[in-house]
Coordinates of C-alpha atoms in Angstrom, one line a residue:
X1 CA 7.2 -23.5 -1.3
X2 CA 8.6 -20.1 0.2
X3 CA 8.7 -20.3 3.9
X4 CA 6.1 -16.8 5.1
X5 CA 7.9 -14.0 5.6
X6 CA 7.1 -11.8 8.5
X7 CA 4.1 -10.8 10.7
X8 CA 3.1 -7.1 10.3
X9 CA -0.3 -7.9 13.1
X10 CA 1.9 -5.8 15.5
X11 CA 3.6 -9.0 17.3
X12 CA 1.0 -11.2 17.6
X13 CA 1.1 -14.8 17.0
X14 CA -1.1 -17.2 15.3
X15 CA -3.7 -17.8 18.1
X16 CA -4.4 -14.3 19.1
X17 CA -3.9 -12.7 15.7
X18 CA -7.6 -12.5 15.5
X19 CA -8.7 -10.0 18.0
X20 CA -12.2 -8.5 18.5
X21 CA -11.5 -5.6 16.0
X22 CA -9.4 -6.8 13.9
X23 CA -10.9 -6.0 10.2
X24 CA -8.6 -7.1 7.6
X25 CA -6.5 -10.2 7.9
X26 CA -4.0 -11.4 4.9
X27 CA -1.6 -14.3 5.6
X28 CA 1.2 -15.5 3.8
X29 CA 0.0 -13.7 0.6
X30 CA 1.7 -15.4 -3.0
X31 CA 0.8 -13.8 -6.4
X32 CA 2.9 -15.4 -9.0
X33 CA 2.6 -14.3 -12.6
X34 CA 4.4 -17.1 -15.0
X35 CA 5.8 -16.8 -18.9
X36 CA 6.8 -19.2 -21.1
X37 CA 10.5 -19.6 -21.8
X38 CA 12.2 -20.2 -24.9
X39 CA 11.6 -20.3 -28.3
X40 CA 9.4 -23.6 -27.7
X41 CA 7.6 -22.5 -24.7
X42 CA 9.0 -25.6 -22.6
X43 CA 9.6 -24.3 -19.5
X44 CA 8.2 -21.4 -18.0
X45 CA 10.0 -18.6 -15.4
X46 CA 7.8 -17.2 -12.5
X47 CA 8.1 -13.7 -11.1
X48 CA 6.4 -13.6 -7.1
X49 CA 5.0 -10.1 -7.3
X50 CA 4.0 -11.0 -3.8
X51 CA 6.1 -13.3 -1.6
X52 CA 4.6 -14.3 1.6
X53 CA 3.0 -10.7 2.6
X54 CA 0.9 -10.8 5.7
X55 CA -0.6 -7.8 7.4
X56 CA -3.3 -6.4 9.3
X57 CA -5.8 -3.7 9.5
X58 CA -7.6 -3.1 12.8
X59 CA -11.3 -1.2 13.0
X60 CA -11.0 2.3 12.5
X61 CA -6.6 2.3 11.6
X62 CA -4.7 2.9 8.4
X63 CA -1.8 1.1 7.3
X64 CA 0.5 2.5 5.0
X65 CA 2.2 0.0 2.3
X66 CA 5.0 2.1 1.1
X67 CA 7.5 1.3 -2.3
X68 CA 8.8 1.6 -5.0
X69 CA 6.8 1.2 -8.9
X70 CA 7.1 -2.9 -8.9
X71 CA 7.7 -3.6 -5.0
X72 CA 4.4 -5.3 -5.5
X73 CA 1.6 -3.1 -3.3
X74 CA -1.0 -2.4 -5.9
X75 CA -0.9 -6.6 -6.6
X76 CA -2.0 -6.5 -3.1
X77 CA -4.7 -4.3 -3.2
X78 CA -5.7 -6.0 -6.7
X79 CA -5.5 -9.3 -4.7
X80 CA -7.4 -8.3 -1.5
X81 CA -10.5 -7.1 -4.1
X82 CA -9.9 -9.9 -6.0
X83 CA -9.2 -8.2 -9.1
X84 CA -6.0 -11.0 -9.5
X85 CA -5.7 -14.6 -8.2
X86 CA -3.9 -15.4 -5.3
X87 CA -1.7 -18.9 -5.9
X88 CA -1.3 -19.3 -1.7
X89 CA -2.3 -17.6 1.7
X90 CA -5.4 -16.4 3.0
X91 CA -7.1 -13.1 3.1
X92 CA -9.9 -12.3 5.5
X93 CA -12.7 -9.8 6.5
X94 CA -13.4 -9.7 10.0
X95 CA -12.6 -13.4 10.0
X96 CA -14.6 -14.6 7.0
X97 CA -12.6 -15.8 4.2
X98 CA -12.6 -13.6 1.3
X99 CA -10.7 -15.7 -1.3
X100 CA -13.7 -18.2 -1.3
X101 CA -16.6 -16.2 -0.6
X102 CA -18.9 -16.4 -3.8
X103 CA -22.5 -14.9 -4.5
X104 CA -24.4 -13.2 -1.5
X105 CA -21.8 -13.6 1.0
X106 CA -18.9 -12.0 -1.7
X107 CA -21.5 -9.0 -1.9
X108 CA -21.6 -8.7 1.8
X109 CA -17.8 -8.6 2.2
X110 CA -17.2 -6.2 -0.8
X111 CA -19.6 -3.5 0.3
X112 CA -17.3 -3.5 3.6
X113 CA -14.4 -3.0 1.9
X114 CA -14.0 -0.1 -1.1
X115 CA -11.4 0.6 -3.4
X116 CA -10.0 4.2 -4.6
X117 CA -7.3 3.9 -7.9
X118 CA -4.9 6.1 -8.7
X119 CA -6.0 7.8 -12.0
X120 CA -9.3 10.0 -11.7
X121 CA -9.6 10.2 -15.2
X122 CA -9.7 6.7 -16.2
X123 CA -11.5 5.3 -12.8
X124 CA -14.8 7.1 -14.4
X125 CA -16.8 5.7 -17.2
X126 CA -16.6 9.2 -19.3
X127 CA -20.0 8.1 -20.8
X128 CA -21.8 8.0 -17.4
X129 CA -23.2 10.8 -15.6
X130 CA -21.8 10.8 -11.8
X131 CA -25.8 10.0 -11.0
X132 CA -24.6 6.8 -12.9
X133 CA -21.6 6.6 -11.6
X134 CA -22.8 6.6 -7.8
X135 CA -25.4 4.3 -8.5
X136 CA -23.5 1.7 -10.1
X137 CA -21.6 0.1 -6.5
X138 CA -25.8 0.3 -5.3
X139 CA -26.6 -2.0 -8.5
X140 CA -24.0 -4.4 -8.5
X141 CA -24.5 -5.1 -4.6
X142 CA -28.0 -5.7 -5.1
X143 CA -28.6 -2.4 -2.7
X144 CA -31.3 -0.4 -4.4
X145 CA -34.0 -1.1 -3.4
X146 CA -33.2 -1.6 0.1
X147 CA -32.3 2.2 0.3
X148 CA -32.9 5.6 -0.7
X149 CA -30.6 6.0 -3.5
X150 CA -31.4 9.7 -4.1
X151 CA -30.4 10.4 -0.3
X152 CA -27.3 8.2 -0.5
X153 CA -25.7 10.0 -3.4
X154 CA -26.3 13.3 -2.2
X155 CA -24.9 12.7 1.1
X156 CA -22.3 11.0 -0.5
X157 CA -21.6 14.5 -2.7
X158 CA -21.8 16.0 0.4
X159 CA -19.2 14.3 2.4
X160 CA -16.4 15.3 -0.3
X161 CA -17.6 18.6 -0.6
X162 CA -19.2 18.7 -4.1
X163 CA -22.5 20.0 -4.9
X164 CA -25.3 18.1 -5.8
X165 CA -26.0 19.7 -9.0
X166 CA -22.8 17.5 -9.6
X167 CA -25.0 14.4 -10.4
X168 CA -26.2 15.4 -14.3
X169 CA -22.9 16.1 -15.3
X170 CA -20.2 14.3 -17.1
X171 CA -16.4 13.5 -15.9
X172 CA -14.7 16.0 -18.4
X173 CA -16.8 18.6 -16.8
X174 CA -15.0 18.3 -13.4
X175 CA -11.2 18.6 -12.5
X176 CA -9.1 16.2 -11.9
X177 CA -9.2 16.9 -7.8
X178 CA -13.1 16.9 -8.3
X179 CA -13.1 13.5 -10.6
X180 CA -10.7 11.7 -7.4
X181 CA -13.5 13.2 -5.0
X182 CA -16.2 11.7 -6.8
X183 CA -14.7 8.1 -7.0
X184 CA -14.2 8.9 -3.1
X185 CA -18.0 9.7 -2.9
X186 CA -18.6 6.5 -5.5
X187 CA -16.8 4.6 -2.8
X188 CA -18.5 5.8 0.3
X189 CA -21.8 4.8 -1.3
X190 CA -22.2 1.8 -0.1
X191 CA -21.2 3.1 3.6
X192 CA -18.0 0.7 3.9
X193 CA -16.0 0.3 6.9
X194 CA -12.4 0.2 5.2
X195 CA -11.2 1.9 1.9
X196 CA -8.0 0.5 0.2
X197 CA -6.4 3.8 -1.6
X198 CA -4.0 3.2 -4.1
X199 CA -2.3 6.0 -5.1
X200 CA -4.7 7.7 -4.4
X201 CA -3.5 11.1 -4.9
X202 CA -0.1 10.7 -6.9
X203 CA -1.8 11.8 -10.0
X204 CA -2.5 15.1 -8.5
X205 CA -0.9 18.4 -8.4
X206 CA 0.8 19.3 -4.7
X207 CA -1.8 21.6 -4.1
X208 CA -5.0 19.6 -4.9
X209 CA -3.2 16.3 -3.0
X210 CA -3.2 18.1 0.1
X211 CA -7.0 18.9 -0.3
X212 CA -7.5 15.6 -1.4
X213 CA -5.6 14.2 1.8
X214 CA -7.4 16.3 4.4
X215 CA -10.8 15.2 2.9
X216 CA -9.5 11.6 3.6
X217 CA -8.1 12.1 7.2
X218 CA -11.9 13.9 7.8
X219 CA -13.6 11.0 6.3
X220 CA -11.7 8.5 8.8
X221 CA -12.4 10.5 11.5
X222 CA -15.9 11.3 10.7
X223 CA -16.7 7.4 10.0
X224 CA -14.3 5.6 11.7
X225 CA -12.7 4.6 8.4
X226 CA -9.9 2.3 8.1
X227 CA -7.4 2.9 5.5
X228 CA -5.1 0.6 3.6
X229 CA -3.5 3.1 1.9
X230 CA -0.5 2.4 -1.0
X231 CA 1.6 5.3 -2.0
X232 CA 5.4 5.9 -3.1
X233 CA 6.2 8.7 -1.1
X234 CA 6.5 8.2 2.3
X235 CA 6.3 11.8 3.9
X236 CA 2.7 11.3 2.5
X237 CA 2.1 7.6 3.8
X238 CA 3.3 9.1 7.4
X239 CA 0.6 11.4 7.3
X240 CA -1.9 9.1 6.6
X241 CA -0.7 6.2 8.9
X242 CA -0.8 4.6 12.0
X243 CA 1.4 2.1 10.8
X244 CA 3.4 1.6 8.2
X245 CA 4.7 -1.7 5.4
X246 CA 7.7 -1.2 3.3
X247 CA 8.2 -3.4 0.5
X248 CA 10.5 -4.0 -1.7
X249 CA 10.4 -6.9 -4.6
X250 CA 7.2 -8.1 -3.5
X251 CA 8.1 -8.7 1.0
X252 CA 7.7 -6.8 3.4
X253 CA 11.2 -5.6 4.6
X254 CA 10.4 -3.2 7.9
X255 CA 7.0 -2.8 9.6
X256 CA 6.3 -0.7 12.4
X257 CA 4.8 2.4 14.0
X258 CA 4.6 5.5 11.3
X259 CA 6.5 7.8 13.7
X260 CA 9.1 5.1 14.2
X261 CA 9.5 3.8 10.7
X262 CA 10.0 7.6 9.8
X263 CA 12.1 8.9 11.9
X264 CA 14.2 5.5 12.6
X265 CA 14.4 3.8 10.2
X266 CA 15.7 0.1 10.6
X267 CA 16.2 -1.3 7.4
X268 CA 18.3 0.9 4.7
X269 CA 15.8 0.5 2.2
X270 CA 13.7 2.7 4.5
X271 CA 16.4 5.0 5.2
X272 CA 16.9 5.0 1.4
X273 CA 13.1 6.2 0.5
X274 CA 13.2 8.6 3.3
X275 CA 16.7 10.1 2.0
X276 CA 14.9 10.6 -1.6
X277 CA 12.1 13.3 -0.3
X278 CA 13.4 16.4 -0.7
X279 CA 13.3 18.7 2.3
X280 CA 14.0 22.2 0.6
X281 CA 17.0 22.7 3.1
X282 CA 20.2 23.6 0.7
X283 CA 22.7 22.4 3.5
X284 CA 21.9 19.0 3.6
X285 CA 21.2 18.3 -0.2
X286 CA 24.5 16.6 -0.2
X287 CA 24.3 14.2 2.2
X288 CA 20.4 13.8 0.8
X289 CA 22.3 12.5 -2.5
X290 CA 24.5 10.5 -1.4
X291 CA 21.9 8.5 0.8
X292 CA 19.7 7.7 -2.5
X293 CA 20.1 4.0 -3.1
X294 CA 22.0 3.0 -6.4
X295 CA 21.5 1.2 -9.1
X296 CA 18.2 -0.4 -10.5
X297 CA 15.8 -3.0 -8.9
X298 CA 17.4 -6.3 -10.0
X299 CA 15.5 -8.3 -12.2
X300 CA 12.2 -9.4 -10.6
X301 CA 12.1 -12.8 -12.8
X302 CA 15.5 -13.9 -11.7
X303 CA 15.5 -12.4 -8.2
X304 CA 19.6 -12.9 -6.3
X305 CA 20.3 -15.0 -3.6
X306 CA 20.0 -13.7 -0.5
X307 CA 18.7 -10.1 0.2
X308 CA 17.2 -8.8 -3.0
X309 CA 18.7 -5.3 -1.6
X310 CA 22.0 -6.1 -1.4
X311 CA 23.3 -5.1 -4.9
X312 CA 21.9 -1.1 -3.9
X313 CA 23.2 -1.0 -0.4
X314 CA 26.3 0.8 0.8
X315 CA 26.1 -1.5 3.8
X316 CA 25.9 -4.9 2.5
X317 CA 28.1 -7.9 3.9
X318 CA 29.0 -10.6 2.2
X319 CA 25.8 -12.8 3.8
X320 CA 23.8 -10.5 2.2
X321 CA 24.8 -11.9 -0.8
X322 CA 24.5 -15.5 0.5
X323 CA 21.3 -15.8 2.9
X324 CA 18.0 -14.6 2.9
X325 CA 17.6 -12.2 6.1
X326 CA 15.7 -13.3 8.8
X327 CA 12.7 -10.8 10.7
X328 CA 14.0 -9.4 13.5
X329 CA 11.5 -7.3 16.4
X330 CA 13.1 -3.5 16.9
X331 CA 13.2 -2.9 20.6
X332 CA 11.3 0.9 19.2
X333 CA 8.2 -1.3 17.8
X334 CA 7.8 -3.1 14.8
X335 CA 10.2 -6.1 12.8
X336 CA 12.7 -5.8 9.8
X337 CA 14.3 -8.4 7.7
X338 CA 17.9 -7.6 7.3
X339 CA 21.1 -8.9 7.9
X340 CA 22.7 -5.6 9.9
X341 CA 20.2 -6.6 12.7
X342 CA 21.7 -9.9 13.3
X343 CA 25.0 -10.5 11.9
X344 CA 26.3 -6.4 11.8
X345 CA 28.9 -5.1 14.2
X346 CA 26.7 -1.7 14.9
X347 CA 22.5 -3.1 15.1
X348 CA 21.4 -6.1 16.2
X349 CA 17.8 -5.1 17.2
X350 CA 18.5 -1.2 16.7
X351 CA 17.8 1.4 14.5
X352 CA 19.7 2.8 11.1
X353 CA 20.3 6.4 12.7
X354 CA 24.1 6.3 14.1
X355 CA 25.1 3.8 11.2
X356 CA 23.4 6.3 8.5
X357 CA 24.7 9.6 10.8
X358 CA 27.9 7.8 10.0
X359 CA 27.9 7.0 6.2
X360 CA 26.6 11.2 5.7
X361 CA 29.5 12.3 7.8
X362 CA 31.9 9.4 6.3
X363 CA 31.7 10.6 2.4
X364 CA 31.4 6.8 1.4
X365 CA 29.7 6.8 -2.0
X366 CA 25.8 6.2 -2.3
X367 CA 24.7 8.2 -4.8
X368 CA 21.5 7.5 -7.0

């Protein structure tokens, strides 16, 4: 079995992980999809699309989980809301375990906890009116008669600005900023204390993401909201965040706070994502490109020995090819796995900025 990963509860230990507002609680995390292999079918291959991931999300914080298309953060979020089984680890809500929570309790825990999905256009039923759609969470948590479903959809309409002549309508009638509002509002129905976004707004234009993300930041500060929230792009994940995940091939390489993991980066897989948002200034384009990590993701069903990043990175040493890294603390907040912090000449326990400052001004080649 895969020895657990890293800690992302901000540096606490087992005992005390558990504190009085802690919300969300997932520990040693393993989702592992198998195949068959060979023309017989006689042995199978596994592919860990999450490897020992545990984080936390406090009352009233968002966490960012930040990576690449197959790092593995939307299995989490599908794992969290149960939407795919977990093979080890445990994942709790506000110390109640959710993994084995069945009938009334498992309707409890999941009208705490909301999910937003990426597309707007497919997250609606296109044969439901959004009257239907609202109601539906109500119906399926056994919540209807216990409130005033008329007044909780229209406030719910109301908190992401849409009018309440919204509810006899159909989703093709709406845009597609107004269709991820109303799955907002279709998650705020059952007045949760955490959403987990998944993309939440990557299948928007710029313009209508920014609306989108202001709505969200008013919502969390208007509710006391916490947010898990899973993008690509992490200029938008640092807007959203308090704290931020980075993974890549289903672990979590760096963790730490937002303002840290974005402007000092420790791990050059961070450094990497960061290089690839454009910043509209001409003279460092350059330097921009030549910081985009190479190559492709290696193949997730036959994952390298040693650090799965080592075949992109312009740093790597020749353990990085050998061992896995271990989690190292940064002395600026936060951990990272990577071999740089503990067997390089310029880290150990520091940030990527002088090394990266170096590789710009060096010409050594990194180009996407």
């Amino acid at each position: 079995m895969t020895e657990p990963r890293r800690d992302v509860t901000g540096g606490r230990g087992p005992a005390d992980s558990l504190e009085a507002n802690e919300l969300l609680e997932v520990r040693d995390l393993q989702v592992v999809y198998r195949r068959r292999r060979g023309l017989l079918g006689r042995g199978k291959d596994e592919l860990r699309a999450v490897d020992g991931v545990t984080l936390s999300v406090r009352e009233g914080e968002a966490v960012g989980l930040v990576g690449e298309s197959g790092s593995g953060k939307s299995t989490v979020a599908q794992a969290v809301t149960r939407l795919v089984p977990v093979d080890s680890g445990s994942i709790t809500l506000r110390g109640r375990p959710l993994s084995a929570a069945s009938g009334k309790e498992l309707r409890d825990l999941r009208r705490e906890l909301q999910m937003v999905f990426q597309d707007p256009y497919s997250s609606l039923d296109p044969s439901m009116t959004i009257r239907s759609a609202l109601r539906e969470p109500l119906h399926v948590l056994g919540l209807k008669r216990s409130v005033d479903v008329e007044r909780v959809l229209h406030t719910a309409l109301d908190a992401v600005g849409l009018p309440t002549s919204s509810l006899d309508k159909f989703p093709h009638e709406f845009s597609g900023g107004q269709r991820q509002r109303i799955a907002i509002a279709r998650a705020l129905v059952p007045e949760p204390t955490m959403l987990i976004l998944d993309e939440a707004v990557s299948a928007l234009d710029v313009s209508t993401q920014a609306q989108v993300l202001s709505l969200l930041q008013d919502l969390r500060r208007e509710r006391g909201l916490a947010y898990l929230f899973i993008g690509h792009d992490l200029a938008v994940v640092r807007r959203m965040s308090d704290r931020i995940a980075v993974m890549y091939l289903g672990r979590i390489v760096e963790e730490g706070p937002a303002e840290r993991v974005v402007s000092h980066p420790a791990h050059p897989y961070t450094a990497a994502l960061l290089a690839a948002v454009p910043d509209g200034r001409k003279d460092r384009e350059h330097d921009r490109r030549k910081l985009i990590h190479r190559g492709a993701n290696p193949d997730p069903w036959n994952r390298p020995v040693g650090c799965s990043f080592a075949t992109r990175c312009p740093f790597a040493m020749d353990i990085c090819f050998e061992q896995d890294p271990q989690t190292t603390g940064i002395r600026q907040g936060g951990t990272v796995d990577c071999h740089l912090q503990t067997s390089g000449a310029t880290l150990a326990g520091e940030v990527l900025g002088d090394l990266v400052a170096d590789h710009e001004h060096g010409g050594a080649e990194y180009a996407s």
